[in-house]
Short mmCIF file of C-alpha atoms and ligand atoms in Angstrom, two decimals:
data_model
loop_
_atom_site.label_atom_id
_atom_site.label_comp_id
_atom_site.label_asym_id
_atom_site.label_seq_id
_atom_site.Cartn_x
_atom_site.Cartn_y
_atom_site.Cartn_z
CA UNK A 1 -55.20 145.51 50.77
CA UNK A 2 -53.87 142.31 52.35
CA UNK A 3 -51.45 140.09 50.62
CA UNK A 4 -51.94 137.00 48.88
CA UNK A 5 -50.49 134.11 49.60
CA UNK A 6 -47.26 133.10 47.64
CA UNK A 7 -48.87 129.43 48.15
CA UNK A 8 -52.25 127.86 48.48
CA UNK A 9 -51.84 124.28 50.22
CA UNK A 10 -55.63 124.41 51.65
CA UNK A 11 -58.14 121.29 51.77
CA UNK A 12 -59.98 123.00 48.48
CA UNK A 13 -60.30 124.55 46.67
CA UNK A 14 -56.32 124.42 45.81
CA UNK A 15 -54.26 126.12 43.44
CA UNK A 16 -54.93 126.01 39.54
CA UNK A 17 -52.26 125.76 37.35
CA UNK A 18 -51.58 128.21 34.43
CA UNK A 19 -52.68 125.90 31.63
CA UNK A 20 -55.94 125.80 33.12
CA UNK A 21 -56.10 129.42 34.22
CA UNK A 22 -55.34 130.24 30.64
CA UNK A 23 -57.58 127.42 29.01
CA UNK A 24 -60.56 129.07 31.47
CA UNK A 25 -59.72 132.51 30.03
CA UNK A 26 -60.77 131.85 26.69
CA UNK A 27 -64.20 133.98 25.19
CA UNK A 28 -66.86 132.67 26.21
CA UNK A 29 -69.27 131.08 23.74
CA UNK A 30 -72.81 131.01 23.28
CA UNK A 31 -73.50 127.46 25.04
CA UNK A 32 -75.87 126.18 21.61
CA UNK A 33 -72.53 127.03 19.51
CA UNK A 34 -71.51 123.98 18.16
CA UNK A 35 -68.22 124.34 19.09
CA UNK A 36 -69.31 124.89 23.03
CA UNK A 37 -71.65 121.38 22.10
CA UNK A 38 -68.24 119.63 21.12
CA UNK A 39 -66.57 120.77 23.82
CA UNK A 40 -69.15 119.94 26.60
CA UNK A 41 -69.41 116.25 25.19
CA UNK A 42 -65.47 116.24 24.95
CA UNK A 43 -65.39 117.07 28.32
CA UNK A 44 -67.87 114.51 29.41
CA UNK A 45 -66.26 112.13 27.54
CA UNK A 46 -62.31 112.96 29.55
CA UNK A 47 -64.32 113.03 32.73
CA UNK A 48 -65.78 109.27 31.93
CA UNK A 49 -62.29 108.31 31.34
CA UNK A 50 -61.20 109.96 34.90
CA UNK A 51 -64.09 108.21 36.68
CA UNK A 52 -62.74 104.85 34.60
CA UNK A 53 -66.27 104.57 33.78
CA UNK A 54 -68.95 103.25 31.32
CA UNK A 55 -72.39 104.65 33.48
CA UNK A 56 -73.61 108.27 32.42
CA UNK A 57 -71.60 111.14 33.65
CA UNK A 58 -73.47 114.23 34.36
CA UNK A 59 -71.90 117.70 35.22
CA UNK A 60 -74.06 119.92 37.07
CA UNK A 61 -73.39 123.73 37.53
CA UNK A 62 -73.23 124.90 40.49
CA UNK A 63 -70.10 123.83 43.48
CA UNK A 64 -70.30 119.77 44.46
CA UNK A 65 -72.74 120.54 47.41
CA UNK A 66 -75.10 120.62 44.66
CA UNK A 67 -74.37 117.28 43.40
CA UNK A 68 -74.77 116.22 47.13
CA UNK A 69 -78.11 117.78 47.81
CA UNK A 70 -79.49 116.64 44.23
CA UNK A 71 -78.28 113.00 44.84
CA UNK A 72 -80.56 113.09 48.49
CA UNK A 73 -83.79 115.03 46.54
CA UNK A 74 -83.79 112.84 43.49
CA UNK A 75 -83.18 109.02 45.07
CA UNK A 76 -85.22 109.60 48.40
CA UNK A 77 -88.51 108.93 49.08
CA UNK A 78 -90.79 109.70 52.11
CA UNK A 79 -89.68 106.69 54.19
CA UNK A 80 -86.58 105.29 52.86
CA UNK A 81 -84.10 103.78 54.63
CA UNK A 82 -80.44 105.41 54.35
CA UNK A 83 -77.34 103.69 55.83
CA UNK A 84 -75.31 106.55 56.89
CA UNK A 85 -71.80 105.96 57.54
CA UNK A 86 -70.07 108.88 59.63
CA UNK A 87 -66.33 108.86 59.88
CA UNK A 88 -66.08 112.94 60.08
CA UNK A 89 -67.91 116.51 59.39
CA UNK A 90 -68.88 115.66 55.64
CA UNK A 91 -70.09 112.31 56.33
CA UNK A 92 -72.41 113.70 59.41
CA UNK A 93 -73.80 116.46 57.13
CA UNK A 94 -75.21 114.24 55.13
CA UNK A 95 -77.78 113.54 57.60
CA UNK A 96 -79.55 116.88 56.78
CA UNK A 97 -79.91 116.07 53.67
CA UNK A 98 -81.64 112.10 54.63
CA UNK A 99 -83.63 114.76 56.77
CA UNK A 100 -84.64 117.31 54.50
CA UNK A 101 -85.84 114.48 51.47
CA UNK A 102 -87.94 112.27 53.71
CA UNK A 103 -85.36 109.51 54.59
CA UNK A 104 -84.86 107.66 57.96
CA UNK A 105 -81.38 107.52 59.04
CA UNK A 106 -79.47 104.28 60.32
CA UNK A 107 -76.33 105.45 61.58
CA UNK A 108 -73.62 103.87 61.70
CA UNK A 109 -70.49 106.23 63.39
CA UNK A 110 -66.80 105.84 64.05
CA UNK A 111 -64.61 108.69 65.92
CA UNK A 112 -63.64 111.20 63.40
CA UNK A 113 -59.81 109.72 63.48
CA UNK A 114 -61.17 106.36 62.41
CA UNK A 115 -62.39 104.58 59.27
CA UNK A 116 -65.44 102.95 58.78
CA UNK A 117 -64.47 98.78 59.23
CA UNK A 118 -66.67 96.93 55.93
CA UNK A 119 -67.96 93.96 58.60
CA UNK A 120 -69.79 96.80 60.52
CA UNK A 121 -71.53 97.97 57.53
CA UNK A 122 -72.50 93.80 56.40
CA UNK A 123 -73.79 93.55 59.99
CA UNK A 124 -75.75 96.65 59.60
CA UNK A 125 -77.13 95.59 56.58
CA UNK A 126 -78.05 91.83 58.00
CA UNK A 127 -79.90 93.54 61.17
CA UNK A 128 -82.00 95.81 58.47
CA UNK A 129 -82.74 94.47 55.68
CA UNK A 130 -84.99 97.31 54.51
CA UNK A 131 -82.31 99.62 53.90
CA UNK A 132 -82.24 100.94 50.60
CA UNK A 133 -79.54 103.13 50.27
CA UNK A 134 -76.18 103.33 51.65
CA UNK A 135 -74.27 107.03 51.87
CA UNK A 136 -70.55 106.88 52.62
CA UNK A 137 -67.59 109.74 52.09
CA UNK A 138 -64.93 108.06 50.32
CA UNK A 139 -62.36 111.02 51.09
CA UNK A 140 -63.18 112.63 54.64
CA UNK A 141 -61.18 116.11 54.00
CA UNK A 142 -61.69 117.45 57.24
CA UNK A 143 -60.11 114.23 58.93
CA UNK A 144 -57.54 113.40 56.09
CA UNK A 145 -58.96 109.83 55.87
CA UNK A 146 -60.23 107.52 53.69
CA UNK A 147 -62.87 105.22 54.20
CA UNK A 148 -62.34 101.61 52.17
CA UNK A 149 -65.30 102.46 49.64
CA UNK A 150 -64.32 99.54 47.53
CA UNK A 151 -65.17 96.88 50.04
CA UNK A 152 -67.91 98.94 51.53
CA UNK A 153 -69.14 98.94 48.00
CA UNK A 154 -68.83 95.44 46.97
CA UNK A 155 -70.92 94.69 50.81
CA UNK A 156 -73.77 96.95 49.47
CA UNK A 157 -73.85 95.19 46.33
CA UNK A 158 -74.46 92.08 47.92
CA UNK A 159 -77.15 93.37 49.71
CA UNK A 160 -79.01 94.85 46.80
CA UNK A 161 -78.42 98.87 48.19
CA UNK A 162 -78.26 101.76 46.55
CA UNK A 163 -74.66 103.16 47.10
CA UNK A 164 -74.21 107.43 47.27
CA UNK A 165 -70.75 108.11 47.52
CA UNK A 166 -69.20 111.42 48.31
CA UNK A 167 -65.44 111.32 46.23
CA UNK A 168 -65.09 115.08 46.47
CA UNK A 169 -61.81 114.78 47.34
CA UNK A 170 -61.32 111.27 46.01
CA UNK A 171 -61.21 111.28 42.81
CA UNK A 172 -57.83 111.95 41.30
CA UNK A 173 -56.71 110.97 44.77
CA UNK A 174 -56.93 107.18 44.14
CA UNK A 175 -57.41 104.96 41.24
CA UNK A 176 -61.29 104.26 41.41
CA UNK A 177 -64.16 102.85 39.21
CA UNK A 178 -67.95 103.06 40.07
CA UNK A 179 -68.35 99.92 38.18
CA UNK A 180 -65.46 97.76 40.33
CA UNK A 181 -66.71 99.83 43.79
CA UNK A 182 -69.98 99.45 43.45
CA UNK A 183 -70.92 102.97 43.34
CA UNK A 184 -74.33 104.19 42.03
CA UNK A 185 -74.11 107.52 42.27
CA UNK A 186 -70.29 109.22 42.80
CA UNK A 187 -70.24 113.05 43.27
CA UNK A 188 -66.67 114.73 42.76
CA UNK A 189 -65.73 118.16 42.61
CA UNK A 190 -62.95 119.64 39.93
CA UNK A 191 -61.23 122.31 42.87
CA UNK A 192 -59.53 119.36 45.15
CA UNK A 193 -57.25 116.58 43.41
CA UNK A 194 -58.19 117.69 40.05
CA UNK A 195 -56.88 121.15 40.58
CA UNK A 196 -59.53 122.82 38.83
CA UNK A 197 -61.83 125.94 39.83
CA UNK A 198 -64.90 125.32 42.55
CA UNK A 199 -67.83 125.88 40.71
CA UNK A 200 -69.48 122.10 39.04
CA UNK A 201 -70.16 119.01 40.40
CA UNK A 202 -69.20 115.98 38.63
CA UNK A 203 -71.65 112.70 39.17
CA UNK A 204 -71.78 109.20 37.84
CA UNK A 205 -74.94 107.64 37.29
CA UNK A 206 -75.43 103.72 37.35
CA UNK A 207 -78.64 102.33 35.74
CA UNK A 208 -79.96 100.88 38.85
CA UNK A 209 -79.71 104.76 40.28
CA UNK A 210 -81.77 106.15 36.76
CA UNK A 211 -84.26 103.68 37.75
CA UNK A 212 -84.69 105.04 41.18
CA UNK A 213 -84.96 108.53 40.49
CA UNK A 214 -87.30 107.75 37.36
CA UNK A 215 -89.82 105.31 39.28
CA UNK A 216 -89.97 107.58 42.56
CA UNK A 217 -93.72 108.58 43.01
CA UNK A 218 -93.10 112.11 41.50
CA UNK A 219 -89.74 112.03 40.00
CA UNK A 220 -87.58 115.41 40.43
CA UNK A 221 -87.95 117.54 37.50
CA UNK A 222 -87.47 121.16 36.46
CA UNK A 223 -85.50 121.85 39.18
CA UNK A 224 -82.03 122.99 39.49
CA UNK A 225 -81.61 120.15 41.83
CA UNK A 226 -82.82 117.70 39.40
CA UNK A 227 -80.29 115.13 37.88
CA UNK A 228 -83.24 113.83 36.11
CA UNK A 229 -83.20 117.16 33.85
CA UNK A 230 -79.85 116.43 32.71
CA UNK A 231 -80.71 112.97 31.58
CA UNK A 232 -83.63 114.58 29.46
CA UNK A 233 -81.92 117.12 28.11
CA UNK A 234 -78.59 116.80 27.19
CA UNK A 235 -78.27 113.00 27.63
CA UNK A 236 -81.02 112.20 25.51
CA UNK A 237 -81.27 115.55 22.84
CA UNK A 238 -78.04 117.34 23.37
CA UNK A 239 -79.46 120.67 24.99
CA UNK A 240 -79.21 121.93 28.29
CA UNK A 241 -81.41 122.70 31.23
CA UNK A 242 -80.05 125.55 31.61
CA UNK A 243 -77.05 127.82 30.03
CA UNK A 244 -73.91 126.25 31.78
CA UNK A 245 -70.81 127.86 33.43
CA UNK A 246 -68.86 127.78 30.20
CA UNK A 247 -65.66 129.27 31.32
CA UNK A 248 -65.75 127.45 34.77
CA UNK A 249 -66.25 124.10 31.98
CA UNK A 250 -63.56 125.13 30.10
CA UNK A 251 -61.48 125.08 32.93
CA UNK A 252 -62.75 121.34 34.03
CA UNK A 253 -61.75 120.23 30.55
CA UNK A 254 -58.55 121.37 30.91
CA UNK A 255 -57.87 119.93 34.45
CA UNK A 256 -59.47 116.23 33.05
CA UNK A 257 -57.10 116.46 30.18
CA UNK A 258 -54.13 117.12 31.87
CA UNK A 259 -54.66 114.35 34.58
CA UNK A 260 -55.32 112.00 31.55
CA UNK A 261 -51.98 113.26 29.38
CA UNK A 262 -50.24 112.42 32.84
CA UNK A 263 -52.61 109.27 33.26
CA UNK A 264 -54.89 108.48 35.92
CA UNK A 265 -52.85 105.54 37.92
CA UNK A 266 -49.46 107.88 38.06
CA UNK A 267 -51.84 111.00 38.93
CA UNK A 268 -53.08 108.89 41.88
CA UNK A 269 -49.98 107.22 42.29
CA UNK A 270 -48.00 111.25 42.76
CA UNK A 271 -50.56 111.74 45.37
CA UNK A 272 -50.22 108.87 47.22
CA UNK A 273 -46.29 108.86 47.35
CA UNK A 274 -46.72 112.97 48.36
CA UNK A 275 -48.85 112.14 50.94
CA UNK A 276 -46.71 109.10 52.16
CA UNK A 277 -43.33 111.56 52.04
CA UNK A 278 -45.55 114.65 53.99
CA UNK A 279 -46.48 112.02 56.88
CA UNK A 280 -42.76 110.90 56.94
CA UNK A 281 -41.97 114.62 57.29
CA UNK A 282 -44.34 115.30 60.07
CA UNK A 283 -43.83 112.05 62.41
CA UNK A 284 -39.89 113.41 61.45
CA UNK A 285 -40.76 116.47 63.39
CA UNK A 286 -42.05 114.88 66.37
CA UNK A 287 -45.95 115.74 65.74
CA UNK A 288 -48.71 113.36 65.72
CA UNK A 289 -50.63 112.42 62.57
CA UNK A 290 -54.51 112.59 63.40
CA UNK A 291 -55.80 109.25 61.82
CA UNK A 292 -55.41 106.75 64.29
CA UNK A 293 -53.20 104.33 61.68
CA UNK A 294 -51.64 105.35 59.25
CA UNK A 295 -53.42 102.87 56.55
CA UNK A 296 -56.49 105.07 56.61
CA UNK A 297 -54.79 108.23 56.36
CA UNK A 298 -55.88 110.30 52.85
CA UNK A 299 -54.59 111.44 49.80
CA UNK A 300 -55.45 114.87 49.64
CA UNK A 301 -54.32 115.90 52.89
CA UNK A 302 -52.45 115.07 55.98
CA UNK A 303 -53.84 115.79 59.33
CA UNK A 304 -52.03 116.92 61.56
CA UNK A 305 -52.73 116.97 65.53
CA UNK A 306 -52.34 120.39 66.77
CA UNK A 307 -49.19 120.37 69.23
CA UNK A 308 -49.64 121.15 73.23
CA UNK A 309 -49.01 124.52 73.53
CA UNK A 310 -49.48 125.78 69.91
CA UNK A 311 -52.29 127.93 69.18
CA UNK A 312 -53.93 126.72 65.54
CA UNK A 313 -54.93 130.53 64.32
CA UNK A 314 -51.48 131.54 65.43
CA UNK A 315 -49.43 128.89 63.17
CA UNK A 316 -51.63 129.16 60.29
CA UNK A 317 -51.53 132.94 60.70
CA UNK A 318 -47.40 133.26 60.95
CA UNK A 319 -47.14 130.37 58.09
CA UNK A 320 -49.62 132.50 55.69
CA UNK A 321 -48.71 136.26 56.79
CA UNK A 322 -45.19 135.69 57.09
CA UNK A 323 -43.91 133.04 55.54
CA UNK A 324 -46.86 133.28 52.42
CA UNK A 325 -48.19 129.89 52.74
CA UNK A 326 -52.00 129.16 52.86
CA UNK A 327 -52.75 125.68 54.91
CA UNK A 328 -56.14 124.78 56.40
CA UNK A 329 -57.32 124.11 59.94
CA UNK A 330 -59.73 121.64 61.53
CA UNK A 331 -63.17 122.12 59.90
CA UNK A 332 -66.38 122.23 61.73
CA UNK A 333 -66.32 120.35 65.24
CA UNK A 334 -62.73 119.77 64.32
CA UNK A 335 -61.50 122.80 64.25
CA UNK A 336 -58.50 123.83 66.87
CA UNK A 337 -57.69 120.08 66.96
CA UNK A 338 -55.84 119.54 63.82
CA UNK A 339 -54.38 121.37 60.94
CA UNK A 340 -53.68 120.07 56.86
CA UNK A 341 -50.75 120.01 55.27
CA UNK A 342 -51.97 120.16 51.21
CA UNK A 343 -51.01 118.34 48.66
CA UNK A 344 -53.37 118.09 46.07
CA UNK A 345 -53.26 119.01 42.38
CA UNK A 346 -49.72 120.51 41.30
CA UNK A 347 -49.75 121.06 44.69
CA UNK A 348 -48.68 116.92 44.97
CA UNK A 349 -45.13 117.59 44.14
CA UNK A 350 -41.59 117.30 46.02
CA UNK A 351 -40.93 121.50 45.77
CA UNK A 352 -44.41 122.69 46.96
CA UNK A 353 -44.05 119.93 50.15
CA UNK A 354 -40.50 121.10 50.86
CA UNK A 355 -41.38 124.56 50.92
CA UNK A 356 -44.36 123.67 52.91
CA UNK A 357 -42.62 121.81 55.13
CA UNK A 358 -39.87 124.22 55.46
CA UNK A 359 -42.45 127.02 56.56
CA UNK A 360 -44.13 125.12 59.16
CA UNK A 361 -41.07 124.28 60.72
CA UNK A 362 -39.72 128.14 60.68
CA UNK A 363 -43.26 128.89 62.37
CA UNK A 364 -43.21 126.36 64.96
CA UNK A 365 -39.33 127.70 65.84
CA UNK A 366 -40.91 130.99 65.88
CA UNK A 367 -43.89 129.91 68.61
CA UNK A 368 -40.90 128.29 70.36
CA UNK A 369 -42.19 125.18 69.86
CA UNK A 370 -38.92 122.55 69.90
CA UNK A 371 -37.77 122.24 66.28
CA UNK A 372 -34.86 121.22 64.98
CA UNK A 373 -34.82 123.14 61.31
CA UNK A 374 -34.51 120.87 58.51
CA UNK A 375 -35.66 117.71 60.25
CA UNK A 376 -38.89 117.60 58.37
CA UNK A 377 -38.09 118.58 54.92
CA UNK A 378 -34.84 115.51 55.44
CA UNK A 379 -37.41 113.40 56.63
CA UNK A 380 -39.84 113.92 53.32
CA UNK A 381 -37.34 114.43 50.41
CA UNK A 382 -35.49 111.24 52.31
CA UNK A 383 -39.08 109.35 51.49
CA UNK A 384 -39.03 110.41 47.84
CA UNK A 385 -36.15 107.98 46.53
CA UNK A 386 -38.10 106.79 43.72
CA UNK A 387 -39.41 109.93 42.67
CA UNK A 388 -38.65 109.98 38.70
CA UNK A 389 -41.21 113.42 38.53
C1 PLP B 1 -65.15 119.80 49.52
C2 PLP B 1 -65.80 118.74 49.94
C3 PLP B 1 -67.24 118.92 49.46
C4 PLP B 1 -67.28 120.27 49.51
O1 PLP B 1 -67.69 120.98 50.16
P1 PLP B 1 -67.32 122.67 50.32
O2 PLP B 1 -67.36 122.80 51.92
O3 PLP B 1 -68.75 123.46 49.47
O4 PLP B 1 -65.95 122.69 49.39
C5 PLP B 1 -67.31 117.97 49.95
N1 PLP B 1 -67.31 116.65 50.59
C6 PLP B 1 -66.17 116.61 50.88
C7 PLP B 1 -65.87 114.97 51.06
C8 PLP B 1 -65.22 117.43 50.43
O5 PLP B 1 -63.98 117.71 50.38
#
């Protein structure tokens, strides 16, 4: 049997802490038990606080990809024009949903190591007044970059455009608010910065988005993809469209509660601090960051260009098999071009950062890549002068 790693510092799912695991392992309640109704209600309330929103939230019972597809399925009508912003693999992927659900894609793309410029969004919206929707990925995990969604959302709102934001790895990694950022439908997942197990889609829905879903010629109802089903059951009557994933909901409640105990500003701040320290370590080692500018580097993981002469599978294989640290490589068309150091959830901490950086150095040395052991760890730790824990 393959040995398990000592540390999972992948780009998601991420390691889940003991309190979440303990809470998840409580007895499975009947979903109409009053105790579960109360727990589900509490979980939704916590989610609204993490999202910092007064909008309705919906917890769909499937990995975040369900929420992304559901948004497309429920919002788009045949012929609707959708401005799809592409700065990476997930942004490009959304085009398939636009096509599948009858929308017409207008693309605004940048290289996968860059971020979308809000002024280019404004230009596109001016050129194409028929655009009804805008879709964008907040934190483009495979590129380890973030898009300026706050600025983009404000421009979309000036043009009366409905926005769909994939913040699967953004929620918790940056302080956001759907109202303040002009986000009509936000989709997040528990298995990234929030540090929960995968299996749920966490949505925030604006009144304008509900209206579009309801006014469609044939609203999507009676489907696993229907967000409206959650409105007419849970939100209006405290019933469920089907049995929720009871144990995974326990874990979500626990993860959200912990994020709020820390304070969402502190929680996101911790991710930003560790990401910055990680970049310092990477640069000190003489490695190059994948994002073209440091200002667009994400807080969920750090993308590092694979250095010349180093094989991706060999490097990550050594880190995992010899030194017990599992990290992610490039994903999709970025495979073999970069590797990603992870710092989400409990991994956004000096302990995991130090171990990860040290094992990266050790593995690079094993591959005869010139490295002075301790250089990266030293620079990363030096960047934590004001860490207060
Ligand atoms: C993780 C993630 C998703 C969900 O996709 P999976 O491949 O199923 O994990 C979607 N969008 C982004 C930006 C993500 O980071």
